[in-house]
Coordinates of C-alpha atoms and ligand atoms in Angstrom, one line a residue:
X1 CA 2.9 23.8 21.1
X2 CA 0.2 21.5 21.1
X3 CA -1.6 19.8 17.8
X4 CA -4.5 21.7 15.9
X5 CA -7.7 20.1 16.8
X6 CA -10.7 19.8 14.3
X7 CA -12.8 22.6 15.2
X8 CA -14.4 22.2 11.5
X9 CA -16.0 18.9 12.0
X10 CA -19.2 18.7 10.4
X11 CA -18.8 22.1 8.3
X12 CA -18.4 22.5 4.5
X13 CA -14.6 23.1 3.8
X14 CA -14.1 24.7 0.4
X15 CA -10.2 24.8 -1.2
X16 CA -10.1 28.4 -2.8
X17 CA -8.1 29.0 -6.4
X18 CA -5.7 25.7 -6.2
X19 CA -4.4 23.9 -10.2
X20 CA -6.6 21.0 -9.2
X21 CA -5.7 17.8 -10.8
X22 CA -8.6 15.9 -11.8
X23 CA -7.2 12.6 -12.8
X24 CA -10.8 12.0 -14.4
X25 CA -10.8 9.9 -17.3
X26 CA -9.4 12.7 -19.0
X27 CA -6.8 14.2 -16.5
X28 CA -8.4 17.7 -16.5
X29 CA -5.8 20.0 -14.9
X30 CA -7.7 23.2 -13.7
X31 CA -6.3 26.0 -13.4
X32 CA -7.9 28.6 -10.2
X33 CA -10.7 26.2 -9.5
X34 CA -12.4 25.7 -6.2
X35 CA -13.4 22.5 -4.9
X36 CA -16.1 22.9 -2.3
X37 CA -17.2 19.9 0.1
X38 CA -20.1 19.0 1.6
X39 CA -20.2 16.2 4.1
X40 CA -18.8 13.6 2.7
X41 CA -18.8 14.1 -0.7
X42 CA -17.7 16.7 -3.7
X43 CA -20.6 19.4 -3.8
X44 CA -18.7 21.2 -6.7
X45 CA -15.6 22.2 -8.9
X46 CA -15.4 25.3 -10.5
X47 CA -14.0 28.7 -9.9
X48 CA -15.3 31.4 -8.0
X49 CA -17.8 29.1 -5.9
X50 CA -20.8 30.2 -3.8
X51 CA -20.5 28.5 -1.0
X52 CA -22.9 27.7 2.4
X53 CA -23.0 29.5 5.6
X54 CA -19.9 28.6 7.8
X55 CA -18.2 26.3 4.7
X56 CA -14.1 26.3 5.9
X57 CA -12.4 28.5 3.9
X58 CA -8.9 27.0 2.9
X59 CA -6.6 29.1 0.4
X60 CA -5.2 26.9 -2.4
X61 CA -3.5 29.8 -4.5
X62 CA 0.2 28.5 -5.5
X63 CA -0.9 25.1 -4.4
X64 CA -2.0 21.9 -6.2
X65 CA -5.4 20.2 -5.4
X66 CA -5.6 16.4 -6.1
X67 CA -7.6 12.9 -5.3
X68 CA -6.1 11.2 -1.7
X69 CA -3.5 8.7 -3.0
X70 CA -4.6 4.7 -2.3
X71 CA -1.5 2.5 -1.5
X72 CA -3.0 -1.2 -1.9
X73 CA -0.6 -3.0 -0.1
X74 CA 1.1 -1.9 2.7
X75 CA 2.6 -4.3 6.4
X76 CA 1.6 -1.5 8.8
X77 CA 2.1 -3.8 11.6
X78 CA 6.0 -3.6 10.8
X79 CA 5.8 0.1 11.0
X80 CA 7.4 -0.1 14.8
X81 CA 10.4 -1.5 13.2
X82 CA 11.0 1.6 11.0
X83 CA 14.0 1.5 8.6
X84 CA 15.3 -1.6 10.9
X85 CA 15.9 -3.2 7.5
X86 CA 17.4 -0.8 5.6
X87 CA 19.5 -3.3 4.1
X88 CA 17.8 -6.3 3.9
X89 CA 17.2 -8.2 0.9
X90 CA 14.2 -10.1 0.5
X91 CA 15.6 -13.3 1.4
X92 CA 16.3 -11.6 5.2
X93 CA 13.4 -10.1 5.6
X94 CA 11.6 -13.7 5.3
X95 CA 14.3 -14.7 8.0
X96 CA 13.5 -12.0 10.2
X97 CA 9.7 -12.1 9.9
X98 CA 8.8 -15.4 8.7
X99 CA 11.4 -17.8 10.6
X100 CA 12.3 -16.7 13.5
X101 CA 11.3 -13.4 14.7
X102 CA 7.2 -12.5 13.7
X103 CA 6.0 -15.1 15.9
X104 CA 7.1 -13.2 18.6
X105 CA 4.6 -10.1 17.4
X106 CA 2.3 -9.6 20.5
X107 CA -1.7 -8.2 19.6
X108 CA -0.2 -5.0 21.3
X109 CA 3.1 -4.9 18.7
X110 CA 0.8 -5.0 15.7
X111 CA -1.7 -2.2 17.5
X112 CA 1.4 0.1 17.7
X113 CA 2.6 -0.4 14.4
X114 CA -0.8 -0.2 12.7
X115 CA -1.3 3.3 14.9
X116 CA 2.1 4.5 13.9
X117 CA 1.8 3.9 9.8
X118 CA -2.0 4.7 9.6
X119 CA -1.1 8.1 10.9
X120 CA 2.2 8.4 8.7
X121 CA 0.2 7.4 5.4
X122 CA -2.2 10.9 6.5
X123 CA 0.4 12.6 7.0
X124 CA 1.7 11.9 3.6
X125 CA -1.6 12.4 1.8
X126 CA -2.2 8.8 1.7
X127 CA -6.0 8.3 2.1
X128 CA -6.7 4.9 1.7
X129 CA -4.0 2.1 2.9
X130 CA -4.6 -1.5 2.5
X131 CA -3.3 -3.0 5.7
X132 CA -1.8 -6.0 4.3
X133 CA -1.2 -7.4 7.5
X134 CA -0.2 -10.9 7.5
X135 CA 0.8 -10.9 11.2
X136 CA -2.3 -11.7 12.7
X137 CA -1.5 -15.0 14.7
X138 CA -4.7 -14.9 16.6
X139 CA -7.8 -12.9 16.1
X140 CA -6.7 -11.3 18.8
X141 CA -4.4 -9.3 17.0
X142 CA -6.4 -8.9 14.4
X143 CA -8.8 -6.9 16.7
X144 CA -5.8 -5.2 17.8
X145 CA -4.8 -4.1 14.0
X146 CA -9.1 -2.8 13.2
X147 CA -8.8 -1.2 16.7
X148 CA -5.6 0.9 15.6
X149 CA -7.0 1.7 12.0
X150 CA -10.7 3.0 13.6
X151 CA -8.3 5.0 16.2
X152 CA -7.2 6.7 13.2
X153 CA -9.6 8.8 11.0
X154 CA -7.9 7.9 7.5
X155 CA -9.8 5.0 4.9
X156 CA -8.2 2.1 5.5
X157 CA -8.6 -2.0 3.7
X158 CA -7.8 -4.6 6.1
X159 CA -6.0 -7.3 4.2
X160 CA -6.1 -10.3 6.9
X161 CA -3.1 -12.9 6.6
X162 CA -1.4 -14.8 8.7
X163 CA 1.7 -16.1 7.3
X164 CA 2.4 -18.5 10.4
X165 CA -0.2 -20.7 9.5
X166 CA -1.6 -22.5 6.3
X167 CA -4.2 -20.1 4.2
X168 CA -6.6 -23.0 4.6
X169 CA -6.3 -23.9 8.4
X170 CA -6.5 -19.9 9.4
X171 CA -9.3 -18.8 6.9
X172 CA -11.4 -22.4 8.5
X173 CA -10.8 -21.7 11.9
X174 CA -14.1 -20.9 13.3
X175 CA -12.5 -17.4 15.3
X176 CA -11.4 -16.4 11.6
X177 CA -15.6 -16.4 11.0
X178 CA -16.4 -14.7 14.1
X179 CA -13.8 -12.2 13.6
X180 CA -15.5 -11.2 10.5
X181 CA -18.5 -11.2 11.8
X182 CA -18.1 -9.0 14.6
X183 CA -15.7 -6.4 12.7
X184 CA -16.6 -6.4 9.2
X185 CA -19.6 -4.9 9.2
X186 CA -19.5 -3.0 5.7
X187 CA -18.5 0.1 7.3
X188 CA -17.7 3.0 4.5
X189 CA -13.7 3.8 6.3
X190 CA -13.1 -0.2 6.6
X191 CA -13.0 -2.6 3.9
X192 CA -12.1 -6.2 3.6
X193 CA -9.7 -8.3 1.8
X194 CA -8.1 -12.0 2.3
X195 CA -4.5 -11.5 2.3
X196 CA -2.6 -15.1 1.6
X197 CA -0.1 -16.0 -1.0
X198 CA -0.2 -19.2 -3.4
X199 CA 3.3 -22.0 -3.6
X200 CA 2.6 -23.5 -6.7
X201 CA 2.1 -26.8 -5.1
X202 CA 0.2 -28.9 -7.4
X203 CA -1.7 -29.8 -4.6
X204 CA -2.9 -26.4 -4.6
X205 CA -3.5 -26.5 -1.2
X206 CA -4.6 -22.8 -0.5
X207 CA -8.0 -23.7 -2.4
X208 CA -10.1 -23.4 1.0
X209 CA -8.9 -20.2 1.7
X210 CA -10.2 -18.9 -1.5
X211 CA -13.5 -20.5 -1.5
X212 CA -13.7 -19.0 2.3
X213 CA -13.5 -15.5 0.1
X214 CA -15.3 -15.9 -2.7
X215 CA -18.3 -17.6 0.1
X216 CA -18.0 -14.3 2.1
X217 CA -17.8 -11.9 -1.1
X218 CA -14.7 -10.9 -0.1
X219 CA -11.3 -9.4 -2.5
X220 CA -8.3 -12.0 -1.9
X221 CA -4.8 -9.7 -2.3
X222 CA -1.8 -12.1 -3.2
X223 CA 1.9 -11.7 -3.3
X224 CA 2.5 -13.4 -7.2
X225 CA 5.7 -12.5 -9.2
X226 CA 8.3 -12.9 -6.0
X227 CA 11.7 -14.3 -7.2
X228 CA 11.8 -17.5 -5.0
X229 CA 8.4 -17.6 -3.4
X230 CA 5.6 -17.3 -5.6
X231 CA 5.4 -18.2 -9.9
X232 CA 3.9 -18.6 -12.6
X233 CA 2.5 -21.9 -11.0
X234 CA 0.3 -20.5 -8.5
X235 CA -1.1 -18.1 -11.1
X236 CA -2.0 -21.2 -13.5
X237 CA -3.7 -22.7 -10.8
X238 CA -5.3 -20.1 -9.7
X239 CA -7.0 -19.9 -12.8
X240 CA -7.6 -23.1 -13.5
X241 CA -9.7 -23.0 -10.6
X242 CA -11.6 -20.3 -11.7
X243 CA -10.1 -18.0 -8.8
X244 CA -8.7 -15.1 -11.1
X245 CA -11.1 -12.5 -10.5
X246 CA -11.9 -8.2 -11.5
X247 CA -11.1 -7.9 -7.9
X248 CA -8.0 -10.3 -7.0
X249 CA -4.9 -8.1 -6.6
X250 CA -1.4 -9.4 -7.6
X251 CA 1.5 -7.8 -5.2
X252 CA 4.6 -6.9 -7.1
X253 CA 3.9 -9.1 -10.8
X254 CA 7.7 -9.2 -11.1
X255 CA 9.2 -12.2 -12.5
X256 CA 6.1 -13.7 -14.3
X257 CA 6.3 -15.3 -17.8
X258 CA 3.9 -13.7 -20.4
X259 CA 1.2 -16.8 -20.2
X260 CA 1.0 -15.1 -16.1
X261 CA 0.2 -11.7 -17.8
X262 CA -2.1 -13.2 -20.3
X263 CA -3.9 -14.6 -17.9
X264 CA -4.2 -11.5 -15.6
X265 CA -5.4 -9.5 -18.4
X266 CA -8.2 -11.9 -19.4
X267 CA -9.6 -12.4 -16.1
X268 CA -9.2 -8.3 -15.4
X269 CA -7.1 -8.0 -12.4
X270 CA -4.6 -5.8 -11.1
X271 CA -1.3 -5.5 -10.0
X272 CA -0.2 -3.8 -7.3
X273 CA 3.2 -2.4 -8.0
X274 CA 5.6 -1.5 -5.2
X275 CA 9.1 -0.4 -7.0
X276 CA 11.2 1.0 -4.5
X277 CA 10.7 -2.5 -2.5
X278 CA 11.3 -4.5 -5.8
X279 CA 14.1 -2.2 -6.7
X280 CA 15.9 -3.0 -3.3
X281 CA 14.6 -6.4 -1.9
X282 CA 14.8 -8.1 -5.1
X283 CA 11.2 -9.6 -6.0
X284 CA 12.1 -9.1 -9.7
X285 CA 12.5 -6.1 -11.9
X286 CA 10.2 -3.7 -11.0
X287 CA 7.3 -4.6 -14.0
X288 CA 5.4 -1.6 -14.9
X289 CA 7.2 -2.1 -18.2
X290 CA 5.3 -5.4 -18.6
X291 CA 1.9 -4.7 -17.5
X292 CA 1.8 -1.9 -20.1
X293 CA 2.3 -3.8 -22.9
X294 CA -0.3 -6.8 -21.6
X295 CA -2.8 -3.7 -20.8
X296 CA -3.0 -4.9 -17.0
X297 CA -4.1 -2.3 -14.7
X298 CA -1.8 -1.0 -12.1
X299 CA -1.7 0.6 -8.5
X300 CA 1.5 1.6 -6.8
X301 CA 2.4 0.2 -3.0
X302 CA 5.2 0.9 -0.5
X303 CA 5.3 -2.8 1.1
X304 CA 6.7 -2.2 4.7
X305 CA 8.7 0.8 6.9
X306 CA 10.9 -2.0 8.0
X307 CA 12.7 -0.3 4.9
X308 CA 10.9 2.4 3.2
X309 CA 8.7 5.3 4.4
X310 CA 4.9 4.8 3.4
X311 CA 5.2 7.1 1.1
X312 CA 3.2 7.8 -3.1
X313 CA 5.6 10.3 -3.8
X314 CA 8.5 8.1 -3.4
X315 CA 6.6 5.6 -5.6
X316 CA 5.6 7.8 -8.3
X317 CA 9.1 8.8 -8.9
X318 CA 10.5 5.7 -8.3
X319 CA 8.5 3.9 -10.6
X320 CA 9.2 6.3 -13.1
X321 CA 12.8 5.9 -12.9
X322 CA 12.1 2.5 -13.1
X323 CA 10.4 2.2 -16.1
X324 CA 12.6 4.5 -17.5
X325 CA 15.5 2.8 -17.2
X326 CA 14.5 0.1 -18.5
X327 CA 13.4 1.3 -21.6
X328 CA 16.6 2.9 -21.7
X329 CA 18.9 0.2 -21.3
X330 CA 16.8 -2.0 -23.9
X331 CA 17.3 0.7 -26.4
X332 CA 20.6 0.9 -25.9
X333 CA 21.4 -3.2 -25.7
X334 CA 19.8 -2.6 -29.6
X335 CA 21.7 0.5 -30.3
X336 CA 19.1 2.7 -30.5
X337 CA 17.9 6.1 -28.0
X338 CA 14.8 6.5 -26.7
X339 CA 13.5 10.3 -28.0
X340 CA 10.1 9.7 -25.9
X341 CA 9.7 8.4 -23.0
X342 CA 6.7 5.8 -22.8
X343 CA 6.0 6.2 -19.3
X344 CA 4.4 9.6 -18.7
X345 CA 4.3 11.8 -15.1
X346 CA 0.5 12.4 -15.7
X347 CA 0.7 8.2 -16.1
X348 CA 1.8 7.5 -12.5
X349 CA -0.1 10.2 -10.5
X350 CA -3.0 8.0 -12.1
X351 CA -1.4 5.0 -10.8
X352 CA -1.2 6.7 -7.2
X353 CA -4.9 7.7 -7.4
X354 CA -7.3 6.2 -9.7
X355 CA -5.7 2.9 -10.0
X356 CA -5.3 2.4 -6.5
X357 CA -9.5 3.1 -6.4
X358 CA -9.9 1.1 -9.0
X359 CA -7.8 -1.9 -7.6
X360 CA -9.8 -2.0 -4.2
X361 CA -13.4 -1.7 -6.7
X362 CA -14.0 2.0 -5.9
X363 CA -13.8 3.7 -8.7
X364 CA -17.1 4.9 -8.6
X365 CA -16.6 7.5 -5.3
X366 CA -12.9 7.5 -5.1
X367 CA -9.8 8.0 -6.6
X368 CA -10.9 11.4 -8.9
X369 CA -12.2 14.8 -8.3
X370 CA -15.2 14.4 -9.8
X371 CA -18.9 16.3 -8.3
X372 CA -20.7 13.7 -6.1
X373 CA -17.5 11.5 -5.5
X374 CA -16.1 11.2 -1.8
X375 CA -14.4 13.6 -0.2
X376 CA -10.8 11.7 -0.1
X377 CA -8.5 15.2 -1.3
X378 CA -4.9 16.1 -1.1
X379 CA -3.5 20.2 -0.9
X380 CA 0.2 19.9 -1.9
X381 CA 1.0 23.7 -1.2
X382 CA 4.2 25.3 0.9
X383 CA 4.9 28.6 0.2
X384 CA 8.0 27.9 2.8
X385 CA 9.6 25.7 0.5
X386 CA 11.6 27.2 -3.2
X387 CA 10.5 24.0 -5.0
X388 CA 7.1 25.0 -4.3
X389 CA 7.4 27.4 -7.4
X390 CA 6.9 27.6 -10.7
X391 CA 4.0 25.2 -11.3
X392 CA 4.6 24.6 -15.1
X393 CA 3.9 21.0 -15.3
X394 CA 1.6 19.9 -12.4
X395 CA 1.3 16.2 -13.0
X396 CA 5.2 16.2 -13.8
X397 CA 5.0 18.6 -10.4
X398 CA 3.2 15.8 -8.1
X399 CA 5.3 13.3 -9.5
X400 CA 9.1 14.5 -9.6
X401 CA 8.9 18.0 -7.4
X402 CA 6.3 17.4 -4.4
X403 CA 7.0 15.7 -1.8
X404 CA 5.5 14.7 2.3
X405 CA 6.5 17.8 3.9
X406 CA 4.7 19.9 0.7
X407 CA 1.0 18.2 1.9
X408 CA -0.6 21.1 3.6
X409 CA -4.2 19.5 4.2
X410 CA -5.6 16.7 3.6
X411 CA -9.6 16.0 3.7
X412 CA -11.0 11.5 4.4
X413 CA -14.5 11.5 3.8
X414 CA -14.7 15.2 3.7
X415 CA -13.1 15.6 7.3
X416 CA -9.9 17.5 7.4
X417 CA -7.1 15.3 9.1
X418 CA -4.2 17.3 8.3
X419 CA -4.4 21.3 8.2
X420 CA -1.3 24.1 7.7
X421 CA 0.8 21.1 7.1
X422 CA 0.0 19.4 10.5
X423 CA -2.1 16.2 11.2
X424 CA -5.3 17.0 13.6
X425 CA -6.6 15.6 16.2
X426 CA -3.0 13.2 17.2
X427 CA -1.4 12.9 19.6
X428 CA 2.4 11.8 18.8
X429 CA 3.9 11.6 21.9
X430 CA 1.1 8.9 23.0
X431 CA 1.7 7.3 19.6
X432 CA 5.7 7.3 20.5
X433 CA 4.9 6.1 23.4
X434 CA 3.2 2.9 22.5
X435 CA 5.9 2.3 19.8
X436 CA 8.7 2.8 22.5
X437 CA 6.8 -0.2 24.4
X438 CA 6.5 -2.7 21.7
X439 CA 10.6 -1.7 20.7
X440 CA 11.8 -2.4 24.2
X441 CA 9.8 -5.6 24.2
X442 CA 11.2 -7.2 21.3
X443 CA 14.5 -5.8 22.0
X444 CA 13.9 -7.5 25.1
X445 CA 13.3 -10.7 23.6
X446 CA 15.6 -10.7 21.1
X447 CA 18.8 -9.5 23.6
X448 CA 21.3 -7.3 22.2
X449 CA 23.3 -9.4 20.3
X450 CA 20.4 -11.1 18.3
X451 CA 18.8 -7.5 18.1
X452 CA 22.1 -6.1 16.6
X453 CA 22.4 -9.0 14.4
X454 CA 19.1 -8.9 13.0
X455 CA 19.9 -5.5 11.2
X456 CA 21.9 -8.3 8.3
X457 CA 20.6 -11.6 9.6
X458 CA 22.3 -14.9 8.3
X459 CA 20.6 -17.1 6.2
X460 CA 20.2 -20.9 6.7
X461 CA 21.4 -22.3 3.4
X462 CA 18.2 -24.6 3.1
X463 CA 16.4 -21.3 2.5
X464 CA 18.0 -19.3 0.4
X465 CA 16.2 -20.3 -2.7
X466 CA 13.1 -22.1 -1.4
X467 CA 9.7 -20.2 -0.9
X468 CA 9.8 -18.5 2.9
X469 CA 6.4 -20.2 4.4
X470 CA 7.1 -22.1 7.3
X471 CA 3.5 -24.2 7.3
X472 CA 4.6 -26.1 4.0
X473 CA 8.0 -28.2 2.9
X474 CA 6.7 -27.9 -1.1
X475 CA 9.9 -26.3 -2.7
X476 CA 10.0 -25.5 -6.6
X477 CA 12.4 -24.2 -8.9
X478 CA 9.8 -22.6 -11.3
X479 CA 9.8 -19.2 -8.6
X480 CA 13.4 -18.4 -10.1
X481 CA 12.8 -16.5 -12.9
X482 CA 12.8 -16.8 -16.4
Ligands
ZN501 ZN1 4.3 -7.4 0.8

């Protein structure tokens, strides 16, 4: 049976009588309303629509109707190692990837892992996906990661890193410039971000890279809050330097002291949450719990498939149970119960939409369903499934019920990509193909016994504790918590 291909290019598509979640400042939920689009953008919402000549009729009856979902920081290039790392800790993942092993990454490896999770994040509803892809040795597989996202008809952020080499030597290198010249070119579907993370070393020797950003007007996207790796140092000199900015994004914001929070709030960034990897690889406890009380804004994140599926719905509910928890377990440490929980459903389906849009400074055109915004929709609806039914609480639904194989359609810049539960216009076996190359290879260069071992790799003693970047010797106990 072959794929569906998009015979509606270039038509109106209209979503007939779905609950559609508005998650507009006000969370709206609407009850059998119509959304109706029109190139690339919301034309209405309302039931009962008129709609053009030859609009796509899609039934939504039974079904929810919601904004794309925006994952701001995700390693697609690891995506050919799917689930190799299921039980890693973080500390084996930076020997797998950083020490020995991500050198090895050919452009070709980090084409077929950026094809592979591109078309898993449309497949799960997933809209927009910051490629946080700090694999890029050369800018030759940097081309090879923008080739694989524009080969894939999702919105997609590339975050370029390169954690082989110092933040300021890469982001100076005069390939880095022509790179950006040649491929960021302001195109709607591809944004830009600088992707590097900051030691703590008083040195503060990453301060080129981020006056290479803030020269091309560019986002920098920073793992800060990683037990071991990054502190509350490199936050402090960050904004001592005046590099805290509206659009910096913080990955994971575990294990910070409040004067890190403080300093996040004041200078109106975001933090890009990614529980279930905080939860298993041990960056600190996940911190949604912390960022609601400083007021920080938050967006939700699934890291890498090397261990988890890039997935919202996994991160909704995770994060809820995180927060949860938590708020349990202090209640309980003061003998007291918790009769309402702080964190809400409607709370984190916010996080998964909005936030994200707001995070990557689009919350003017995406991350709502709002007329004139862009096209980026979700149609959870399976009238297969018996968890489909009843819809009592639809933002409690999306959150705790719903899940990947429940997203029926999905629309990117008002083009369908997924229809009747089925992506468009893919073709998997290629796809599996290409992975299956870039697998044998580094099995190949690994051997089997190294390839085996790598699944719980040993740990050289020097690096347990000290940060895992392999272009500096600056070591610190201030990443190990408070
Ligand atoms: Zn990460």
């Amino acid at each position: 049976m072959s794929q569906p291909t998009n015979d509606t290019a270039g038509r109106p598509v209209v979503l007939r009588g779905g609950t559609v979640l508005t998650v507009d400042a006000t969370r709206q939920v609407l009850a059998g309303h119509d959304v109706l689009v029109v190139g690339d953008r919301i034309a209405a919402v309302g039931p009962d629509l008129a709609v053009p000549d030859g609009t796509v009729e899609i039934d939504a009856t039974g079904g929810i109707v919601m904004p794309g979902m925006i994952d701001t920081h995700r390693h697609l290039w690891q995506t050919a190692m799917r689930g190799y790392g299921a039980d890693w800790t973080l500390t084996q993942y930076f020997v797998w990837y950083y020490l020995e092993w991500g050198k090895i990454f050919r452009p070709a490896d980090v084409y077929a892992g950026n094809l592979l999770g591109a078309w898993e994040a449309l497949d799960a509803g997933v809209t927009t996906t910051v490629d946080w892809s700090h694999g890029l040795r050369t800018t030759e597989h940097a081309d090879a990661a923008v080739d694989a996202l524009q080969a894939v008809p999702g919105r997609f952020v590339l975050a370029y890193g390169n954690i082989q080499d110092a933040p300021a030597t890469w982001t100076g290198a005069p390939e880095f410039r022509d790179f950006v010249t040649r491929r960021v070119t302001g195109q709607d579907l591809l944004g830009f971000q600088i992707a590097f993370d900051v030691t703590g070393d008083p040195a503060f020797p990453e301060k080129p890279a981020f006056e290479v950003a803030r020269e091309l007007g560019v986002p920098v996207t920073t793992h800060a809050g990683v037990w071991g790796a990054t502190g509350d140092d490199g936050i402090r000199l960050m904004h001592e330097h005046g590099f805290m900015t509206p659009e910096t994004v913080y990955v994971h914001g575990a294990s910070l002291s409040a004067d890190s929070y403080h300093r996040i709030a004041a200078t109106g960034g975001s933090v890009s949450v990614s529980t279930e990897s905080e939860q298993s690889a041990g960056q600190g406890y996940p911190p949604t719990w912390m960022l609601r009380a400083h007021g920080i804004p938050v967006s939700l994140s699934m890291d890498t498939s090397v261990w988890w599926s890039g997935d919202l719905f996994s991160a909704m509910r995770t994060t809820l149970g995180a927060d949860r928890s938590r708020e349990h377990m202090a209640a309980h440490a003061r003998d007291e119960t918790v009769t309402h929980a702080a964190l809400r459903a409607e709370q984190v389906v916010e996080w998964a939409t909005r936030g994200g849009a707001r995070a990557l400074g689009r919350g003017s055109d995406l991350g709502s369903i709002e007329t004139g915004k862009k096209a980026d929709l979700v149609l959870i609806k399976n009238d297969r499934s018996p968890v489909s039914f009843p819809l009592l609480n639809p933002h409690g639904h999306v959150a705790l019920q719903a899940q990947r194989g429940d997203v029926h359609t999905v629309l990117v810049n008002g083009r369908i990509v997924k229809r009747d539960g089925r992506l468009v216009d893919v073709d998997l076996a290629a796809v599996r193909r290409t992975v299956d190359a870039t697998v044998s290879y580094l099995q190949d260069q690994l051997g089997p016994e190294a390839w085996q071992r790598g699944m719980n790799p040993d740990v050289p003693e020097t690096k347990v504790l000290d940060n895992p970047y392999t272009y500096t010797d600056y070591q610190s106990g201030s990443t190990h918590g408070h």
